[in-house]
JSON list of C-alpha atoms in Angstrom, two decimals:
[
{"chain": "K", "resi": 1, "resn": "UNK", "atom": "CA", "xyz": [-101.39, -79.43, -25.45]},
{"chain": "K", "resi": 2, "resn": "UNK", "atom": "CA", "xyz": [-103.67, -81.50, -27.72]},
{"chain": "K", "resi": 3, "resn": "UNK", "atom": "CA", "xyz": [-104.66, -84.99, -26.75]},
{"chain": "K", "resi": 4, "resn": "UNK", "atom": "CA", "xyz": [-107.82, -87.24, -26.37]},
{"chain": "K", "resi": 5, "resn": "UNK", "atom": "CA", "xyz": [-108.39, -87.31, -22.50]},
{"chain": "K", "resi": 6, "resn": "UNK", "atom": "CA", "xyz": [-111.10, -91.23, -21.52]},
{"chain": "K", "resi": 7, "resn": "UNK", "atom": "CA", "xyz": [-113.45, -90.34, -18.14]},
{"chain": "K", "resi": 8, "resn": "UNK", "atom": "CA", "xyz": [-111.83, -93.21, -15.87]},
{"chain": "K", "resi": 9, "resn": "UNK", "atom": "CA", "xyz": [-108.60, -92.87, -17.97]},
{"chain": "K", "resi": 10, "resn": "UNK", "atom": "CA", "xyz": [-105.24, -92.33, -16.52]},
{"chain": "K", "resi": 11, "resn": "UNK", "atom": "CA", "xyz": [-103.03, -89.28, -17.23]},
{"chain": "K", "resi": 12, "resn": "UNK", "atom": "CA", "xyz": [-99.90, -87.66, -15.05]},
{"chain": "K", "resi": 13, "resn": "UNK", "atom": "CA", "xyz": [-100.68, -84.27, -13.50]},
{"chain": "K", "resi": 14, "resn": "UNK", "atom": "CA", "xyz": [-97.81, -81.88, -12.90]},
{"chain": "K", "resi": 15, "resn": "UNK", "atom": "CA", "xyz": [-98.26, -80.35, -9.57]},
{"chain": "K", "resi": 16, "resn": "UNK", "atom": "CA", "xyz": [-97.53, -76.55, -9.59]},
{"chain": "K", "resi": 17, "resn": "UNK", "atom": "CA", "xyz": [-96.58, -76.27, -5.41]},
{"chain": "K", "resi": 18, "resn": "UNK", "atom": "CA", "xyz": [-92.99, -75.54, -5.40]},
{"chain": "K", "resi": 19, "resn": "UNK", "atom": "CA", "xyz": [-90.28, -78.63, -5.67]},
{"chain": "K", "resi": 20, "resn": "UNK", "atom": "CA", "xyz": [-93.06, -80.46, -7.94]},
{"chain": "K", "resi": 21, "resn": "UNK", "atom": "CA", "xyz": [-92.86, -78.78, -11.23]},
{"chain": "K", "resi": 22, "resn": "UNK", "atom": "CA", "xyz": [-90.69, -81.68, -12.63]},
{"chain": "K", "resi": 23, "resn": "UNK", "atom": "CA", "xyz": [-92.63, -84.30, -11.20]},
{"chain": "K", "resi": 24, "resn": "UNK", "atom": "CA", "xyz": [-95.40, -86.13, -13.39]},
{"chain": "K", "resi": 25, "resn": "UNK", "atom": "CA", "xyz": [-97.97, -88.28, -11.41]},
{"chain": "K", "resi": 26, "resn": "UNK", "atom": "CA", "xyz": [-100.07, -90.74, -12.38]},
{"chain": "K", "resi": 27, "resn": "UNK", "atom": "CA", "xyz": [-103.86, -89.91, -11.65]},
{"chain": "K", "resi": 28, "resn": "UNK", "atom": "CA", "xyz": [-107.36, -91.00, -12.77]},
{"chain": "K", "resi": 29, "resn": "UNK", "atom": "CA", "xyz": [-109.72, -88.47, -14.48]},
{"chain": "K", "resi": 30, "resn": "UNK", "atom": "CA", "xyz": [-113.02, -88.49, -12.78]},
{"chain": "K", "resi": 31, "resn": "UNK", "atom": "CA", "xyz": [-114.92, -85.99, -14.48]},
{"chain": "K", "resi": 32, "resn": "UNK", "atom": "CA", "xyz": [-114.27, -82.37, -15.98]},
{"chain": "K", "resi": 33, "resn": "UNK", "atom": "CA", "xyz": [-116.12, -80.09, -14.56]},
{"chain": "K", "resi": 34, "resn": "UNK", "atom": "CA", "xyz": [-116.06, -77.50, -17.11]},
{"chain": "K", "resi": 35, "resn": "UNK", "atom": "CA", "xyz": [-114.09, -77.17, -20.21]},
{"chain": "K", "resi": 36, "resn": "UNK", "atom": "CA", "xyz": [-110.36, -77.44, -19.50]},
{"chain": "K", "resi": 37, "resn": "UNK", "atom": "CA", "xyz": [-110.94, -78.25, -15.44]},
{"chain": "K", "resi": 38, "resn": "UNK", "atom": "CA", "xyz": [-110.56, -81.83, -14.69]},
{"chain": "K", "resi": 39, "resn": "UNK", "atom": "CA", "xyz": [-111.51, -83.63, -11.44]},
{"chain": "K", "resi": 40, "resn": "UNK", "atom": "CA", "xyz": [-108.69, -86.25, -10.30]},
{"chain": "K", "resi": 41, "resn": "UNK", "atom": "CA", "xyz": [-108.00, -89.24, -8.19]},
{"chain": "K", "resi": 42, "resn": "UNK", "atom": "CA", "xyz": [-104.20, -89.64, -7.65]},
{"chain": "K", "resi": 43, "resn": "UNK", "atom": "CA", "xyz": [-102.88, -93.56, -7.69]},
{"chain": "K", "resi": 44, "resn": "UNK", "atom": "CA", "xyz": [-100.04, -92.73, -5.32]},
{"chain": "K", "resi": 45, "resn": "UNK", "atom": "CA", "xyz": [-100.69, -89.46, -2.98]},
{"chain": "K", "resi": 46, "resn": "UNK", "atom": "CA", "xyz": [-103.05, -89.47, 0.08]},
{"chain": "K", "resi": 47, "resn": "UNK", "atom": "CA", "xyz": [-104.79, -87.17, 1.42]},
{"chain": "K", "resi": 48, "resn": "UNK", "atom": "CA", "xyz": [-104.13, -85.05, 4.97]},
{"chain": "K", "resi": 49, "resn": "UNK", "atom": "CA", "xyz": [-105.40, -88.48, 6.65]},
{"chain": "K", "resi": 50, "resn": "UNK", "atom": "CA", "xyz": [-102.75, -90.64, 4.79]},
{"chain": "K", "resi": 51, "resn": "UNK", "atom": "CA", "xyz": [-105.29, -93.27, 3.90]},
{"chain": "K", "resi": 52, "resn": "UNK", "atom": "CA", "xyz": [-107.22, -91.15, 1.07]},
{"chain": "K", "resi": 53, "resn": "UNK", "atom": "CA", "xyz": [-106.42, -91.22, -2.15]},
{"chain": "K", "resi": 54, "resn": "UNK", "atom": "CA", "xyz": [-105.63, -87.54, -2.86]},
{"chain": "K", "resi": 55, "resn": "UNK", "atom": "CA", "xyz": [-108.56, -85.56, -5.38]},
{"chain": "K", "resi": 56, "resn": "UNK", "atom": "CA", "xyz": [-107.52, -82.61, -7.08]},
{"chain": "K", "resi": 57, "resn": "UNK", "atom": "CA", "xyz": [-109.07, -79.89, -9.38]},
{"chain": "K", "resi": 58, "resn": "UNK", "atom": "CA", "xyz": [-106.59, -79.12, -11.86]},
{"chain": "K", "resi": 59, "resn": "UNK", "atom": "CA", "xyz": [-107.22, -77.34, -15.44]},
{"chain": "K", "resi": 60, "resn": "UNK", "atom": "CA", "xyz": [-105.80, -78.77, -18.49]},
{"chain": "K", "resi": 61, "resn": "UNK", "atom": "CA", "xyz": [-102.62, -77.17, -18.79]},
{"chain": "K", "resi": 62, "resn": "UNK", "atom": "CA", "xyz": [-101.38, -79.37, -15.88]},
{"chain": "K", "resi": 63, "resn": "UNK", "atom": "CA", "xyz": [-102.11, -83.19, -17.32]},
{"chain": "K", "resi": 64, "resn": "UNK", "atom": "CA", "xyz": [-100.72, -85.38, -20.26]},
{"chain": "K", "resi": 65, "resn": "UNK", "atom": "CA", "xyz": [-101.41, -88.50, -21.34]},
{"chain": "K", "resi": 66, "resn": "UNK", "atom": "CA", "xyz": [-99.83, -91.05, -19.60]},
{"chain": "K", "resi": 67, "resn": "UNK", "atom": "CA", "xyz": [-96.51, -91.64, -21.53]},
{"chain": "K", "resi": 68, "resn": "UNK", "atom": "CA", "xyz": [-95.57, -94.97, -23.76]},
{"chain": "K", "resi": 69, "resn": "UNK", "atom": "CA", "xyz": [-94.06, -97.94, -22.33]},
{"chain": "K", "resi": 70, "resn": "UNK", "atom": "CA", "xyz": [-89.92, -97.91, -23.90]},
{"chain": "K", "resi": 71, "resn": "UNK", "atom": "CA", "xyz": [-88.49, -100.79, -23.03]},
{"chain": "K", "resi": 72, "resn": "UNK", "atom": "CA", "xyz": [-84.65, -99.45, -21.58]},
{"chain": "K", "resi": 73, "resn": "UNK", "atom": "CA", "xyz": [-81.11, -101.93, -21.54]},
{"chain": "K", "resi": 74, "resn": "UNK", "atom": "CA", "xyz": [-80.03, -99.21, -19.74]},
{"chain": "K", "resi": 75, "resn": "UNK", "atom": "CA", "xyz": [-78.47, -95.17, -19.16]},
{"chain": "K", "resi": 76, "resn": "UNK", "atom": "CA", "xyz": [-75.41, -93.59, -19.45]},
{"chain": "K", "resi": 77, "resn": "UNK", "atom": "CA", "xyz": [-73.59, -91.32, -17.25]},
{"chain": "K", "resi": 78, "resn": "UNK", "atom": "CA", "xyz": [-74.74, -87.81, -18.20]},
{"chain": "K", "resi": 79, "resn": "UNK", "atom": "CA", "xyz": [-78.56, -89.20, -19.55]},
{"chain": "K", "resi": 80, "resn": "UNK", "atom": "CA", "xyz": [-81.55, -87.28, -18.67]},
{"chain": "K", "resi": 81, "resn": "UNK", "atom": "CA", "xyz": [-83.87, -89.81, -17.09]},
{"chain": "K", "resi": 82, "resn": "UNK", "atom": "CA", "xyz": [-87.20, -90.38, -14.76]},
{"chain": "K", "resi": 83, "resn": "UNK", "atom": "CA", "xyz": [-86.77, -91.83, -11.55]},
{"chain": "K", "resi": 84, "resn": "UNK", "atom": "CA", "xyz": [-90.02, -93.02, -9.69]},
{"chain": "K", "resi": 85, "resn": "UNK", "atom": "CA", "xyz": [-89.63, -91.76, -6.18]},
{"chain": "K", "resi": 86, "resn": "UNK", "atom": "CA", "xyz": [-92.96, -90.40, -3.48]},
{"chain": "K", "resi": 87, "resn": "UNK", "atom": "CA", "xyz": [-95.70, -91.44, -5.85]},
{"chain": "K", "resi": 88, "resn": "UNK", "atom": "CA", "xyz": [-94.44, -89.48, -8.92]},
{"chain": "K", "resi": 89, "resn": "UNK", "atom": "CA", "xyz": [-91.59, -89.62, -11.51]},
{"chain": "K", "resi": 90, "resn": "UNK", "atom": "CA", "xyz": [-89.05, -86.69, -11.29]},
{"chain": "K", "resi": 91, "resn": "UNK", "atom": "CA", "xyz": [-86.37, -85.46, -13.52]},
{"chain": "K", "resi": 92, "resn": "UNK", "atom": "CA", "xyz": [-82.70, -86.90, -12.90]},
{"chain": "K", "resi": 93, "resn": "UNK", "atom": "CA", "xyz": [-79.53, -87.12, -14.81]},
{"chain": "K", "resi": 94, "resn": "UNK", "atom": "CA", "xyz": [-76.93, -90.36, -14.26]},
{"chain": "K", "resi": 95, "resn": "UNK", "atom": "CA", "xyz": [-73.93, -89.61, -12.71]},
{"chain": "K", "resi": 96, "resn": "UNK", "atom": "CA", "xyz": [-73.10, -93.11, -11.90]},
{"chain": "K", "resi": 97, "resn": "UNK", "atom": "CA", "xyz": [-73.85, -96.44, -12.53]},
{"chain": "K", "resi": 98, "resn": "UNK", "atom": "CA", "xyz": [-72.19, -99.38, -10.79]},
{"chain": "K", "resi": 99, "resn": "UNK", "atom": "CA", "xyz": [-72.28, -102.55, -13.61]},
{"chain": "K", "resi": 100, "resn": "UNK", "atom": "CA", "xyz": [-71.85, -105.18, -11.01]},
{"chain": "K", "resi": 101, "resn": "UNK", "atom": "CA", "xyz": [-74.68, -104.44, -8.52]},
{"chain": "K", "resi": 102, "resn": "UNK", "atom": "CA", "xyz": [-77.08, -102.69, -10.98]},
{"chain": "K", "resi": 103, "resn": "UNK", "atom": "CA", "xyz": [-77.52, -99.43, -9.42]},
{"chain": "K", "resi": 104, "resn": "UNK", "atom": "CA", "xyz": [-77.49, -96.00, -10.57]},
{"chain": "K", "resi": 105, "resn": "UNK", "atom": "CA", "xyz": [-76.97, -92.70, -8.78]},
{"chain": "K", "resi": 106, "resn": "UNK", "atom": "CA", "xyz": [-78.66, -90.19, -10.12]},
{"chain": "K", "resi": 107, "resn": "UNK", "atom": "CA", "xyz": [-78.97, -86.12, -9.29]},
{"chain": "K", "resi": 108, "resn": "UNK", "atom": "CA", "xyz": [-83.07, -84.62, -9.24]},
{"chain": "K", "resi": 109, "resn": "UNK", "atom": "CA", "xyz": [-82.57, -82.20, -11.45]},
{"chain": "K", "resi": 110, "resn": "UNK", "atom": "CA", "xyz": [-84.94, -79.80, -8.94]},
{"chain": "K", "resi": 111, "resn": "UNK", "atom": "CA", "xyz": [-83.27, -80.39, -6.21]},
{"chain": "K", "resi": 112, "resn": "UNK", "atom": "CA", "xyz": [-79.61, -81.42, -6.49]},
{"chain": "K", "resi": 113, "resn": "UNK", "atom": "CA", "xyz": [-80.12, -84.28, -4.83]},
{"chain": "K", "resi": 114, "resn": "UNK", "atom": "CA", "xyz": [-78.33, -87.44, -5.12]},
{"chain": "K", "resi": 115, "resn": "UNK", "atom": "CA", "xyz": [-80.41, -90.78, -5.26]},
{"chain": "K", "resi": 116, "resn": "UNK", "atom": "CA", "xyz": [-79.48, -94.36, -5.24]},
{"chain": "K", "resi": 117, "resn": "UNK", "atom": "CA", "xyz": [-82.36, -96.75, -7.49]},
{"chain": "K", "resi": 118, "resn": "UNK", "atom": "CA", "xyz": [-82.16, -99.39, -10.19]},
{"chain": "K", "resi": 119, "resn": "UNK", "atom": "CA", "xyz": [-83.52, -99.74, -13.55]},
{"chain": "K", "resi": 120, "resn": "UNK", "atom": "CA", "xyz": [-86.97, -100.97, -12.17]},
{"chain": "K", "resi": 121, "resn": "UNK", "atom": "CA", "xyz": [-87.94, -97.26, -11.16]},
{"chain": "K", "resi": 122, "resn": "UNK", "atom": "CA", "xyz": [-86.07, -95.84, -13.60]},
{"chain": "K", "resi": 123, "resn": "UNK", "atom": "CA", "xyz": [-87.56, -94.44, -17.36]},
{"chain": "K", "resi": 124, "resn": "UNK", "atom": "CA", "xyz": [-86.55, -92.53, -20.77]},
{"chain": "K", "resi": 125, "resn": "UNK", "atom": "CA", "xyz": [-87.34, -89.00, -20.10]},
{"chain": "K", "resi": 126, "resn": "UNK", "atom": "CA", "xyz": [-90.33, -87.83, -22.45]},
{"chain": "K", "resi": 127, "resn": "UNK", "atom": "CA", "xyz": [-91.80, -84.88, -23.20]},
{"chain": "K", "resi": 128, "resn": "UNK", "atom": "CA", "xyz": [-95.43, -84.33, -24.72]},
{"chain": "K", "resi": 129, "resn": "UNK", "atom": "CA", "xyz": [-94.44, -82.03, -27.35]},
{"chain": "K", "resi": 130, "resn": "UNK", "atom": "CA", "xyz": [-97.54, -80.69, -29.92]},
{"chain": "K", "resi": 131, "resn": "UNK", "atom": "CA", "xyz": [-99.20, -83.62, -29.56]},
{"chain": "K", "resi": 132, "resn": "UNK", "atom": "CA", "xyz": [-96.43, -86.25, -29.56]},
{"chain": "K", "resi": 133, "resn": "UNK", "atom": "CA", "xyz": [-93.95, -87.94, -27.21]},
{"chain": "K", "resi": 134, "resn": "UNK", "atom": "CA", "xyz": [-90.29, -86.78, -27.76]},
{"chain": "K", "resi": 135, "resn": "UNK", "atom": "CA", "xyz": [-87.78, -88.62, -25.88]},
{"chain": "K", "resi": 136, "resn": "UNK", "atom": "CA", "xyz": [-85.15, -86.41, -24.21]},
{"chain": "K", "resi": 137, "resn": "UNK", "atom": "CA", "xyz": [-81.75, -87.53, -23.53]},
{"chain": "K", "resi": 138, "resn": "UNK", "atom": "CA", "xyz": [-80.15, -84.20, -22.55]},
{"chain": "K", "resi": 139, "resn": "UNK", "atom": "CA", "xyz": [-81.55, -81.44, -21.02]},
{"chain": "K", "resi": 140, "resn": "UNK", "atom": "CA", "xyz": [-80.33, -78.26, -19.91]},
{"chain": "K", "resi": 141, "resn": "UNK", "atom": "CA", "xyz": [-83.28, -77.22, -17.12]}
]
């Protein structure tokens, strides 16, 4: 995993508690604390009191660069995507999209679960692949 990491930059953490190891989110980098070990503020998960902004030690092996903007018309039925959902983007493939309201159904790949959303919180699945984004349209996980 080779990238430049900014102190005060943003990155997406993958958290490894169970039911979050497809789920990127977005966090500032404090500090590292040693080489490798980062200190993190999360933009979208609170702490125990639900008014903190959750902070996290997490080593390198967790984070990535925060991926590139791709502007989207749109998905297919069958297309691995990212759907923004609890303060972090998961994994989902389309398995429906209704043309006259806008709205897709899509399955969390981690969960089988079926979700209703639009294109708004929707993204091109990418992976940070030896130092480069690869967008993934298929998948098998």
């Amino acid at each position: 995993m080779v990238f430049t990491y900014v102190l005060g930059g943003d990155l997406e953490v993958l958290l490894p508690e169970v039911g979050f190891s497809v789920a990127y989110f977005v966090a500032t980098l404090l500090f590292e604390i040693e080489e490798g070990i980062f200190y993190i503020v999360f933009h979208h998960l609170f702490d125990d009191d639900g008014f903190t902004y959750l902070r996290e030690v997490v080593p390198i092996e967790q984070v990535r660069p925060c991926p590139p903007y791709i502007v989207s018309s749109g998905f297919s039925v069958g297309d691995l995507a990212d759907v923004y959902l609890d303060g972090g983007w998961w994994v989902c493939r389309v398995v429906f999209f209704n043309p006259d309201s806008g709205w897709y159904d899509v399955v969390l790949e981690v969960f089988d679960e079926l979700v209703s959303t639009t294109i708004v919180r929707m993204r091109l699945h990418q992976q940070w692949e030896e130092g480069r984004w690869v967008i993934v349209l298929d998948l098998i996980l």
